[in-house]
mmCIF file with all atom_site columns, C-alpha atoms in Angstrom:
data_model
loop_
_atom_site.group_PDB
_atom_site.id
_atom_site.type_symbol
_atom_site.label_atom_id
_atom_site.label_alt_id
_atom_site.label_comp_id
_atom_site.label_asym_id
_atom_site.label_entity_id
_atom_site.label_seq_id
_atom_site.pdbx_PDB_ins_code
_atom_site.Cartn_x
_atom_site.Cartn_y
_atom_site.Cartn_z
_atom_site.occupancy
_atom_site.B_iso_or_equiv
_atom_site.pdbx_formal_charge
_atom_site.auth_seq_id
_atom_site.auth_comp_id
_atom_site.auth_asym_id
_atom_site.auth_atom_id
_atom_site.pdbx_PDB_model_num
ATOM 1   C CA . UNK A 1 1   ? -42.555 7.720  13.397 1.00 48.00 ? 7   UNK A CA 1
ATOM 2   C CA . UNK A 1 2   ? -41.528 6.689  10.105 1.00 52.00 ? 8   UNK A CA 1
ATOM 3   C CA . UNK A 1 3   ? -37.354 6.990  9.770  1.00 70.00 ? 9   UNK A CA 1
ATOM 4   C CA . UNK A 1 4   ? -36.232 9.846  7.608  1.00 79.00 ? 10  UNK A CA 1
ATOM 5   C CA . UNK A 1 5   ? -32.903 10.647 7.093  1.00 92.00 ? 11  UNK A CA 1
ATOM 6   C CA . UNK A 1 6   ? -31.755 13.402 8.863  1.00 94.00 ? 12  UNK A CA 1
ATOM 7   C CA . UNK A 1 7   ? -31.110 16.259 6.496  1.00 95.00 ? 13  UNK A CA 1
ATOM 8   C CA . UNK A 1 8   ? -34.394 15.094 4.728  1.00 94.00 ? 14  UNK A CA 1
ATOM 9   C CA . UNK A 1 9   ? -35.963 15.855 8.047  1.00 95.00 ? 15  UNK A CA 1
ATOM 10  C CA . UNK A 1 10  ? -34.101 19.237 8.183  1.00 96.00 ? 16  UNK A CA 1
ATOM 11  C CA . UNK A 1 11  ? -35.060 20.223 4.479  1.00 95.00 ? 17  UNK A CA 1
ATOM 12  C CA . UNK A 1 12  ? -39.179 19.279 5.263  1.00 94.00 ? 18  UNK A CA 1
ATOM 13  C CA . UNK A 1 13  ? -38.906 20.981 8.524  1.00 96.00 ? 19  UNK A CA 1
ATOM 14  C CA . UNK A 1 14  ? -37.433 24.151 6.592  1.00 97.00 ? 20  UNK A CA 1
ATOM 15  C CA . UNK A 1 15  ? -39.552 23.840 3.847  1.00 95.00 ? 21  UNK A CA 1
ATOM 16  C CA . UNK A 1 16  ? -42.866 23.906 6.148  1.00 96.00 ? 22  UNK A CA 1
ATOM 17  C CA . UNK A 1 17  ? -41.167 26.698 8.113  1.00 97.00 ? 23  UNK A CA 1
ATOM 18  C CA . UNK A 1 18  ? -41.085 29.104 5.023  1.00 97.00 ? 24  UNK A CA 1
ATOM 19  C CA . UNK A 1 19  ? -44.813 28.425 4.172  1.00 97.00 ? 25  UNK A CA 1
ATOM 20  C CA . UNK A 1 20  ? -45.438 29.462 7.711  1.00 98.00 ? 26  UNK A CA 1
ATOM 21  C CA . UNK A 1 21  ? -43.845 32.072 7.707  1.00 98.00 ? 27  UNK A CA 1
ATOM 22  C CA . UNK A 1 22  ? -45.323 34.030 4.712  1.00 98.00 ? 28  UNK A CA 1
ATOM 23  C CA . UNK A 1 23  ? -48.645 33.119 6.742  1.00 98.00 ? 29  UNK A CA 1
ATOM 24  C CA . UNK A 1 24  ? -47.381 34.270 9.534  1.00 98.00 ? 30  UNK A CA 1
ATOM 25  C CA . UNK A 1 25  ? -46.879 37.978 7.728  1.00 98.00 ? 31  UNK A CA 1
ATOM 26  C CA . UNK A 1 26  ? -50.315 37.838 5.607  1.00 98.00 ? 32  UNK A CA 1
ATOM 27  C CA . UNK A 1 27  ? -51.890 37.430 9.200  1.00 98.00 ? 33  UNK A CA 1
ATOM 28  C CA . UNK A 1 28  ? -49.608 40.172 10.393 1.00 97.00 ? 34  UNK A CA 1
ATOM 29  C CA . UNK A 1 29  ? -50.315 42.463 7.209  1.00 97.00 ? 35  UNK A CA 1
ATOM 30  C CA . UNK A 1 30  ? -54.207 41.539 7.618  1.00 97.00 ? 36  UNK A CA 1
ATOM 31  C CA . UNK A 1 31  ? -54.498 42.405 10.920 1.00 96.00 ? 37  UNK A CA 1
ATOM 32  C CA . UNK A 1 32  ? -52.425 45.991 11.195 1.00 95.00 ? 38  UNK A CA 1
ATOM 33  C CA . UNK A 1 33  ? -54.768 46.871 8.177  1.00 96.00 ? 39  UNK A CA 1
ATOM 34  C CA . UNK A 1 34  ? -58.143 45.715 9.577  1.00 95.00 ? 40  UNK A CA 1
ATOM 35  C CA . UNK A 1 35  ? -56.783 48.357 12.455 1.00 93.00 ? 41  UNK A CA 1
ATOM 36  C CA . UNK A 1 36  ? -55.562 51.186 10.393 1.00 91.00 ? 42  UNK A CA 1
ATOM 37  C CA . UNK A 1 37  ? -58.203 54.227 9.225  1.00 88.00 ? 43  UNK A CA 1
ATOM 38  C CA . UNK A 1 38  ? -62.172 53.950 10.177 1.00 93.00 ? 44  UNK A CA 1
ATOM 39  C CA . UNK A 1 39  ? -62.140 50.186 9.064  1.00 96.00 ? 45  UNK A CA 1
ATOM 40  C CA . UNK A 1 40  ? -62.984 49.323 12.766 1.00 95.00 ? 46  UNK A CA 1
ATOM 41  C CA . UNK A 1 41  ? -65.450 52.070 13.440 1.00 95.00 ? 47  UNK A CA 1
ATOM 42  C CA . UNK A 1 42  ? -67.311 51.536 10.292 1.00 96.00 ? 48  UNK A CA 1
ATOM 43  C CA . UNK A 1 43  ? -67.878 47.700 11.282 1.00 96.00 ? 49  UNK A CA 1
ATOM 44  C CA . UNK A 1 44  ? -69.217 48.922 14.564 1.00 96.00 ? 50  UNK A CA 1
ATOM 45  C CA . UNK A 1 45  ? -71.345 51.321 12.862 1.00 96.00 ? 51  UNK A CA 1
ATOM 46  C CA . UNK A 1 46  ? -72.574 48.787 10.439 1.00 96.00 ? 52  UNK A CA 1
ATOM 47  C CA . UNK A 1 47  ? -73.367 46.846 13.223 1.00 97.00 ? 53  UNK A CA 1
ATOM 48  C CA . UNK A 1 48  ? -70.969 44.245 12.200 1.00 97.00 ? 54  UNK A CA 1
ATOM 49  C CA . UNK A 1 49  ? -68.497 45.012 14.868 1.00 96.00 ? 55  UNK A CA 1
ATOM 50  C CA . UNK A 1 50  ? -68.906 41.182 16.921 1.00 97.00 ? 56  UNK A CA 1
ATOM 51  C CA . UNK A 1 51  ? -68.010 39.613 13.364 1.00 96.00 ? 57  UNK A CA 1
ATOM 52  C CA . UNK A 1 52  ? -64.590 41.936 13.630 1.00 95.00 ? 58  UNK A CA 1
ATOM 53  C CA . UNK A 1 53  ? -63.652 41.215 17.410 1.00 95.00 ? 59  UNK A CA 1
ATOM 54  C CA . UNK A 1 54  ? -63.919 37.614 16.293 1.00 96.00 ? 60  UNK A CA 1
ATOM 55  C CA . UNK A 1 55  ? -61.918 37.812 12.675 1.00 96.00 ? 61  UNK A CA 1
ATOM 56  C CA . UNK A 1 56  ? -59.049 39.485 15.092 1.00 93.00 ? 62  UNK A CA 1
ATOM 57  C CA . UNK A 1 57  ? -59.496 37.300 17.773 1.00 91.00 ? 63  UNK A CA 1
ATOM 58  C CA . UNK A 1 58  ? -58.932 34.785 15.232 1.00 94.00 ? 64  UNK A CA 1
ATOM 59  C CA . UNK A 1 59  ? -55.777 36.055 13.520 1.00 95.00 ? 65  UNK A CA 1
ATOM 60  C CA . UNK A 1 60  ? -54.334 36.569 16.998 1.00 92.00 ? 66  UNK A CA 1
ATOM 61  C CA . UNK A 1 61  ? -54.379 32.857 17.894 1.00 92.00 ? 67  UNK A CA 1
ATOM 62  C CA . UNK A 1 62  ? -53.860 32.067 14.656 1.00 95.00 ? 68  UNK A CA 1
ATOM 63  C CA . UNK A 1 63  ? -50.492 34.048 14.562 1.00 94.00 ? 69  UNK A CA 1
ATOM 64  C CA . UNK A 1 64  ? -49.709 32.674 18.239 1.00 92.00 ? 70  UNK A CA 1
ATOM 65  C CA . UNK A 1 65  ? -50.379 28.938 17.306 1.00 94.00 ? 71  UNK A CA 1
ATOM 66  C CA . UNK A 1 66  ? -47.527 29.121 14.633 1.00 96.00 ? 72  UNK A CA 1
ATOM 67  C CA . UNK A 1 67  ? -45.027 30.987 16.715 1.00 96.00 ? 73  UNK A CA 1
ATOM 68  C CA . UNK A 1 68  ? -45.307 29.224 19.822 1.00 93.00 ? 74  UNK A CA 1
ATOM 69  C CA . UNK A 1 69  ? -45.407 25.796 17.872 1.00 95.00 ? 75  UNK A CA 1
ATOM 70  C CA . UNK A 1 70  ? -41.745 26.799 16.911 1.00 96.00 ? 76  UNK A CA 1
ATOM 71  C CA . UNK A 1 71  ? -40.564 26.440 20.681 1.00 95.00 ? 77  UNK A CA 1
ATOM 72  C CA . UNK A 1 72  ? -42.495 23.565 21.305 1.00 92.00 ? 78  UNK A CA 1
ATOM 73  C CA . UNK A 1 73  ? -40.441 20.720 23.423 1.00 91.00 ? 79  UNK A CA 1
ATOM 74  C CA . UNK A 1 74  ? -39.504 17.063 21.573 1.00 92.00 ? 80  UNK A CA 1
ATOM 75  C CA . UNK A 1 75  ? -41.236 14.467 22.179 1.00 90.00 ? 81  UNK A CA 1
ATOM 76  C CA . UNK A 1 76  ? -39.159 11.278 20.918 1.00 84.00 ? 82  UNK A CA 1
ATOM 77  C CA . UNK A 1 77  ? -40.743 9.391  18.480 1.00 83.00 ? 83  UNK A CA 1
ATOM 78  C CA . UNK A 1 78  ? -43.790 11.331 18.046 1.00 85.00 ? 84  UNK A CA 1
ATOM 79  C CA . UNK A 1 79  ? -42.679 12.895 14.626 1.00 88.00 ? 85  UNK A CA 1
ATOM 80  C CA . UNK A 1 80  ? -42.004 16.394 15.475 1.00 91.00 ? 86  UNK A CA 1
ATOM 81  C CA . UNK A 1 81  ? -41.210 18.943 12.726 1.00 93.00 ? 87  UNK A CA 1
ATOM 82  C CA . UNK A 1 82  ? -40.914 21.929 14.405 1.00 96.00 ? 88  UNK A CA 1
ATOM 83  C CA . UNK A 1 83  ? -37.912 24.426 14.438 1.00 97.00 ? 89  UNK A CA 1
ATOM 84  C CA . UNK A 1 84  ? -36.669 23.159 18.018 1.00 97.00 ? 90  UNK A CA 1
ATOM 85  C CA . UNK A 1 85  ? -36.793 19.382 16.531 1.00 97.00 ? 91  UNK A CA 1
ATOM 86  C CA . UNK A 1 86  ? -34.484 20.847 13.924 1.00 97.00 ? 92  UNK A CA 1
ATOM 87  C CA . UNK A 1 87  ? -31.877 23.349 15.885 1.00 98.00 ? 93  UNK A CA 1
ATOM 88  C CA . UNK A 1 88  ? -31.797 20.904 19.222 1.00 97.00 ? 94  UNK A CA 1
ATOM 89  C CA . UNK A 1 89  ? -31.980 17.880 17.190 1.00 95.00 ? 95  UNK A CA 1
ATOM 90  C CA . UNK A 1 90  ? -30.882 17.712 13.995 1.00 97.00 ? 96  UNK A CA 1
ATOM 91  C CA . UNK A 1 91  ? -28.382 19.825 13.406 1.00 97.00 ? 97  UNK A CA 1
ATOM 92  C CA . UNK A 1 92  ? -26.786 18.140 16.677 1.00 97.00 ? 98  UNK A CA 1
ATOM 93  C CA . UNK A 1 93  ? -26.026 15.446 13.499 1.00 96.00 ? 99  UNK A CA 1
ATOM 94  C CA . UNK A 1 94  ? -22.205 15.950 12.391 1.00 97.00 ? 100 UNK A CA 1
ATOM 95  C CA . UNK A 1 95  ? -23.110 14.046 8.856  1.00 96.00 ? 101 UNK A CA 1
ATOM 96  C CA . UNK A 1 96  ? -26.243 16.651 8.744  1.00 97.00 ? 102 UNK A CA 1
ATOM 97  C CA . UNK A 1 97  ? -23.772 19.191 9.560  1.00 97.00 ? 103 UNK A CA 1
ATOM 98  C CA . UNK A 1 98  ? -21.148 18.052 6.871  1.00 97.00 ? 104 UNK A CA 1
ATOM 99  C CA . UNK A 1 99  ? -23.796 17.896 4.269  1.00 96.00 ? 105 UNK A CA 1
ATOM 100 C CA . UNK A 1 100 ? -24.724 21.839 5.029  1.00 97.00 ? 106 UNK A CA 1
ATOM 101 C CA . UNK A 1 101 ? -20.910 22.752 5.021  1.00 96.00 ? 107 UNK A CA 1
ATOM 102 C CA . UNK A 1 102 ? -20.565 20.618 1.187  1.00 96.00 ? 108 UNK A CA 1
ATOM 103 C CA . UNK A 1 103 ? -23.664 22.727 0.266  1.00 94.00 ? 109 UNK A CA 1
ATOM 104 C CA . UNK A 1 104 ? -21.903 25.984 0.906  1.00 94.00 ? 110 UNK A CA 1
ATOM 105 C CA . UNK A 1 105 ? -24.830 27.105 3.452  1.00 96.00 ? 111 UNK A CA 1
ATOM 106 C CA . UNK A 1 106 ? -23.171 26.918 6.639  1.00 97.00 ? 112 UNK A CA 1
ATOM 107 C CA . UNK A 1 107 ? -22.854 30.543 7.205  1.00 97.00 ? 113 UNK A CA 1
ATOM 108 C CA . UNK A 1 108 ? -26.523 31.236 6.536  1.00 97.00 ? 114 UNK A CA 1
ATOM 109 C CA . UNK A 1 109 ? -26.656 28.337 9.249  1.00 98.00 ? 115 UNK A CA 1
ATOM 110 C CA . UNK A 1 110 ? -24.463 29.918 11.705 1.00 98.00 ? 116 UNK A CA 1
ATOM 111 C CA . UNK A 1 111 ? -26.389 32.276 11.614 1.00 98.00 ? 117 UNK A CA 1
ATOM 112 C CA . UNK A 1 112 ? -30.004 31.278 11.920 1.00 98.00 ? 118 UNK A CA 1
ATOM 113 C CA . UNK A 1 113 ? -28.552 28.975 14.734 1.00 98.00 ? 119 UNK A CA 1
ATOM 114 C CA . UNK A 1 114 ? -27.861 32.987 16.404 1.00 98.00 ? 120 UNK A CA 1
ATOM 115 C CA . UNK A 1 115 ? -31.549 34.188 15.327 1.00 98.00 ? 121 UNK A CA 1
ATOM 116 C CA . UNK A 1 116 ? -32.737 30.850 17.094 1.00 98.00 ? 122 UNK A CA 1
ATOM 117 C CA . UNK A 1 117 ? -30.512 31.618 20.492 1.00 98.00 ? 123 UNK A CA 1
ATOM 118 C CA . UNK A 1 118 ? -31.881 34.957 20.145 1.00 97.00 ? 124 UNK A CA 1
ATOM 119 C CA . UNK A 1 119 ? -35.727 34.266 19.843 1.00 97.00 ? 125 UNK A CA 1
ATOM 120 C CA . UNK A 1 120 ? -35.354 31.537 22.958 1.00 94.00 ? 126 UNK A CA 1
ATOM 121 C CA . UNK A 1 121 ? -33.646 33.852 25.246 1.00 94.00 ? 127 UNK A CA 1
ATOM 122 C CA . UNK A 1 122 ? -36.102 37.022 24.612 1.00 91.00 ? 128 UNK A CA 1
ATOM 123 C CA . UNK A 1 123 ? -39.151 37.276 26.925 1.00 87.00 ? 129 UNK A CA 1
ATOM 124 C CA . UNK A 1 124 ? -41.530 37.330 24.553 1.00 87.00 ? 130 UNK A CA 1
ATOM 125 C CA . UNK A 1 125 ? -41.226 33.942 23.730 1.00 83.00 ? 131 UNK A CA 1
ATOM 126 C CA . UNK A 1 126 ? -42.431 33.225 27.360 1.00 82.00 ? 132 UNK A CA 1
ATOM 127 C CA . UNK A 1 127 ? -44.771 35.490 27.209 1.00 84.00 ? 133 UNK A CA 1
ATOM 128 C CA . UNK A 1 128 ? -46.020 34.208 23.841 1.00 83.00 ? 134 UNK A CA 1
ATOM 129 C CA . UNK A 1 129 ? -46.302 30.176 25.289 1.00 80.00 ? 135 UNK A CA 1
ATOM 130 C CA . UNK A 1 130 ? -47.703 31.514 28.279 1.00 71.00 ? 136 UNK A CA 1
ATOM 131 C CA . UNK A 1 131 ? -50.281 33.252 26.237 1.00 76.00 ? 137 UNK A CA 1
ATOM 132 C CA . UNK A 1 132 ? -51.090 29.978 23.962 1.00 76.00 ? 138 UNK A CA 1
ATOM 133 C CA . UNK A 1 133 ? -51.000 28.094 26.951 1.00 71.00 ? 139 UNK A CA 1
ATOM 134 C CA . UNK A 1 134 ? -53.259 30.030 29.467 1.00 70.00 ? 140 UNK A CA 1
ATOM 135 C CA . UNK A 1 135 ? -55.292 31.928 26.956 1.00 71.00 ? 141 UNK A CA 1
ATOM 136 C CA . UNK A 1 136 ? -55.302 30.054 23.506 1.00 74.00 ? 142 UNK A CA 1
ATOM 137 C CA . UNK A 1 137 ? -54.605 26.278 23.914 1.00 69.00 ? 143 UNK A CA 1
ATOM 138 C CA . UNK A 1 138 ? -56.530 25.804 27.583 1.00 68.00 ? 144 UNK A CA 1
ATOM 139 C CA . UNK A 1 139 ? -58.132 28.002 30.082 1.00 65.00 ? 145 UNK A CA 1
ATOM 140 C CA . UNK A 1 140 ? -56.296 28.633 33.360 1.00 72.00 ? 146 UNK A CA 1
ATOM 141 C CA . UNK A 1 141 ? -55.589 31.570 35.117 1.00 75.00 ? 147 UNK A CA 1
ATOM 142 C CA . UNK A 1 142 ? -52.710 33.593 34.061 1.00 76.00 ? 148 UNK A CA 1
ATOM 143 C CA . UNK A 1 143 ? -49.198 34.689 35.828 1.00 77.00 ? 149 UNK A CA 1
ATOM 144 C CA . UNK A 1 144 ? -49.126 38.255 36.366 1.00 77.00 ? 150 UNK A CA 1
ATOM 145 C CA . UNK A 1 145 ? -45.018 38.116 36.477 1.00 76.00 ? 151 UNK A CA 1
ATOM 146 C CA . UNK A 1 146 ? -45.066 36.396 32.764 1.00 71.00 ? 152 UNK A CA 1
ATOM 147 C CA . UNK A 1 147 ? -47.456 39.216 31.366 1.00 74.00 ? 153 UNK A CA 1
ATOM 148 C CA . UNK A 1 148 ? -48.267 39.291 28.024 1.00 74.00 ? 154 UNK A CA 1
ATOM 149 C CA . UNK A 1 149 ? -46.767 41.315 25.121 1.00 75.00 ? 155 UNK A CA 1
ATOM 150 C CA . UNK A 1 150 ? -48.028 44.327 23.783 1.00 84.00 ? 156 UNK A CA 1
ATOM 151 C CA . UNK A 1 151 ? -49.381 43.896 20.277 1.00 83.00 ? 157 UNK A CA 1
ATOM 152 C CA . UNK A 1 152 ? -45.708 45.338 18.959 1.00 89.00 ? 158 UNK A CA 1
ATOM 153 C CA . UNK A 1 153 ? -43.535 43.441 20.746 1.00 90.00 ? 159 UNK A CA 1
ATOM 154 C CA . UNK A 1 154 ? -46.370 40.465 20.035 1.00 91.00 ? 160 UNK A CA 1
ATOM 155 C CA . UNK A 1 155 ? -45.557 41.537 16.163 1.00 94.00 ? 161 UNK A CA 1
ATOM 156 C CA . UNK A 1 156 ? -42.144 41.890 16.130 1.00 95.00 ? 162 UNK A CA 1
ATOM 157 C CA . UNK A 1 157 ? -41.763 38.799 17.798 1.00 95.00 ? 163 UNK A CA 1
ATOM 158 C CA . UNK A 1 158 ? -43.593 36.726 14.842 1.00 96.00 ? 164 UNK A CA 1
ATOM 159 C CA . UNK A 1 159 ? -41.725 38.868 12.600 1.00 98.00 ? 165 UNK A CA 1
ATOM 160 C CA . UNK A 1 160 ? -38.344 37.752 13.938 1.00 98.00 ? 166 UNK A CA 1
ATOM 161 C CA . UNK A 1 161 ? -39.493 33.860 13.579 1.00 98.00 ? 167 UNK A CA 1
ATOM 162 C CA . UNK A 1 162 ? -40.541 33.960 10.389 1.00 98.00 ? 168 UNK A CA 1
ATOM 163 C CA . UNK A 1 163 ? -37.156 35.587 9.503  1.00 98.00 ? 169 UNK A CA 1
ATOM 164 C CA . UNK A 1 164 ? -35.692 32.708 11.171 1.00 98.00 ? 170 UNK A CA 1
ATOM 165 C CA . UNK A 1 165 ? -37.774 30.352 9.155  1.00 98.00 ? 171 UNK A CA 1
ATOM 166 C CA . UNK A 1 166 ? -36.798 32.095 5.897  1.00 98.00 ? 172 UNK A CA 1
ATOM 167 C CA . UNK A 1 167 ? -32.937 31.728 7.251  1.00 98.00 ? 173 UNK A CA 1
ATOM 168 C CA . UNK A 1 168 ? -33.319 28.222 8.060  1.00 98.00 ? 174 UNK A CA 1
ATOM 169 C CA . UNK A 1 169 ? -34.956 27.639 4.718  1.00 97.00 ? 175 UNK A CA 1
ATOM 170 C CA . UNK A 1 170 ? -32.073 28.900 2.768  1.00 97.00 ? 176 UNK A CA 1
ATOM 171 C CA . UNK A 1 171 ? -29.552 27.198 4.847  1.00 97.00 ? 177 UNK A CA 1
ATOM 172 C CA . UNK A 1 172 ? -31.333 23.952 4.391  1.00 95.00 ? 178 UNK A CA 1
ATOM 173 C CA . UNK A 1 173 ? -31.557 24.001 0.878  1.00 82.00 ? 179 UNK A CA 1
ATOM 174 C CA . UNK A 1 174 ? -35.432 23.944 0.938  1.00 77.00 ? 180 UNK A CA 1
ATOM 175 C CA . UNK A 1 175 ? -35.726 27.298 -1.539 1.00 89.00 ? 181 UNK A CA 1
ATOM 176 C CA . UNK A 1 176 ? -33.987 30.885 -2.312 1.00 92.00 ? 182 UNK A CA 1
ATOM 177 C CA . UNK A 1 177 ? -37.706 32.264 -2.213 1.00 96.00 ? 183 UNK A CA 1
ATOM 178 C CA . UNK A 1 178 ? -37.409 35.232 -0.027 1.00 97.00 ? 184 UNK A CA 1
ATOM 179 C CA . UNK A 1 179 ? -40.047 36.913 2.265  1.00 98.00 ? 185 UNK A CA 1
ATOM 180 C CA . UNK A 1 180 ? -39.535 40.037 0.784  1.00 97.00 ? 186 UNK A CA 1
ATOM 181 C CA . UNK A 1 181 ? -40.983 39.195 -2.547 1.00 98.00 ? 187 UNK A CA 1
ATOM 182 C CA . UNK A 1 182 ? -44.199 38.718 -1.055 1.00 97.00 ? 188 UNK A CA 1
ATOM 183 C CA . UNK A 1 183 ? -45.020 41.728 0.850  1.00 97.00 ? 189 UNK A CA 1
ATOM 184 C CA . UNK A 1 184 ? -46.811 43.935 -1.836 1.00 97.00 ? 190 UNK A CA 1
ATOM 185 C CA . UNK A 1 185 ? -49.337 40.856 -2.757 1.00 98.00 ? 191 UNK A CA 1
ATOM 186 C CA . UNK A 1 186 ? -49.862 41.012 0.829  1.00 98.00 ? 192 UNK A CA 1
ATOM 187 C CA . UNK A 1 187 ? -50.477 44.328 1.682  1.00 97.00 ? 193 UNK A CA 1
ATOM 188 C CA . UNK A 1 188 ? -52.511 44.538 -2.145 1.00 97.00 ? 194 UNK A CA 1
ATOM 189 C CA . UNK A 1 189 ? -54.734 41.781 -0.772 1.00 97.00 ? 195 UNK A CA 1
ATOM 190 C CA . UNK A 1 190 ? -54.804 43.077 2.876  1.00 97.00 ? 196 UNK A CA 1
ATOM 191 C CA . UNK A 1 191 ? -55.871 46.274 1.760  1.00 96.00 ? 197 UNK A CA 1
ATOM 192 C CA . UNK A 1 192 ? -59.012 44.524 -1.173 1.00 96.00 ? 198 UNK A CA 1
ATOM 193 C CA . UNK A 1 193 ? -60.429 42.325 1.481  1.00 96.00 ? 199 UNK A CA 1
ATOM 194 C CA . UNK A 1 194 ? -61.063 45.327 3.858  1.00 97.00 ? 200 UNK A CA 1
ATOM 195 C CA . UNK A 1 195 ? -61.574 48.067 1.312  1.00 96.00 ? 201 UNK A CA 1
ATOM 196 C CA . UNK A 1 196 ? -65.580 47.857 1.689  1.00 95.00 ? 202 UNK A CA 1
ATOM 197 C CA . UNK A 1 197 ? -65.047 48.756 5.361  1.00 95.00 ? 203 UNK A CA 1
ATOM 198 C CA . UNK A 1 198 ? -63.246 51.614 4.839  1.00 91.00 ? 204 UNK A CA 1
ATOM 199 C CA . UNK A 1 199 ? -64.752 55.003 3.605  1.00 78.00 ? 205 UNK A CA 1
ATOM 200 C CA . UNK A 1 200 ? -61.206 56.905 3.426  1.00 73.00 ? 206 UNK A CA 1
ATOM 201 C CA . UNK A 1 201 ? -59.831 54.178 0.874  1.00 61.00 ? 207 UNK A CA 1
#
């Protein structure tokens, strides 16, 4: 791994974060509009209903490769730039620390270092690894006590991450771009690509 310094480090792994995480809600806003009005029946009726299963399919592991890769564990030396590399790791770094508190974002900090706590200690990020794990990554049998989480909690879960990534991009320094600003082009888009498949629009 080549040797960055530290807050360098912090500012790519924010910076990365925030791109995820507006893909993270196009796939969300895609996916609760492919399922809202006829759009599902009319594929079937079309006979183009396979070519749907496997569009969702896709944004489902799509959505649960970028979450899960947040909670992922380090592996020294191997270049990780995932949000545990950067809330277990680098911000362990007093001089990373001291160069957050200088840049006036240590309160946004504070408190995506919360959001982070938060997101680790709710079951649906076991549920979530388990999935990518068992379902998604490899092929094994599943736990019934993990279970999986129902397409809500599955959503609100990514939801919450990207907000931490947003967070964690503003404490960094890596942009004031917020998430907000990009939910109309998103639900404008969501709403074009599936417009042929649905009669009501």
């Amino acid at each position: 791994e080549m040797r960055l310094d530290p807050f360098m480090l912090l500012h790519e792994i924010a910076k990365q974060g925030f791109t995820d995480a507006l893909e993270i809600w196009c796939l969300i806003e895609t996916m609760e509009r492919q399922n809202a009005g006829r759009i599902v029946a009319t594929l079937s009726d079309r006979g183009a209903g396979s070519v749907g299963i496997v569009i969702s399919n896709g944004l489902i592991t799509r959505i649960t490769l970028l979450v899960a890769r947040c909670f992922g564990p380090i592996y020294e030396g191997k270049g990780d730039r995932h949000l545990r590399r950067a809330f277990d790791h680098v911000l362990k770094n007093p001089a990373v620390r001291a160069r957050i508190e200088k840049q006036g974002t240590m309160p946004e900090m504070l408190e995506a270092e919360a959001m982070w706590k938060a997101l680790g200690d709710a079951p649906q990020q076991a549920q979530l690894k388990h999935f990518r794990d068992k379902s998604t990554a490899h092929l094994a049998q599943t736990d019934p006590k993990i279970g999986s989480p129902s397409y809500t909690a599955f959503f609100d879960f990514a939801r919450r991450t990207a907000r931490l990534m947003e967070k964690l991009a503003h404490a960094a320094g890596g942009t004031r771009e917020r998430l907000d600003e990009h939910f109309g082009a998103f639900a404008v888009a969501a709403q074009t690509f599936w417009a042929p498949w649905d009669p009501a629009a």
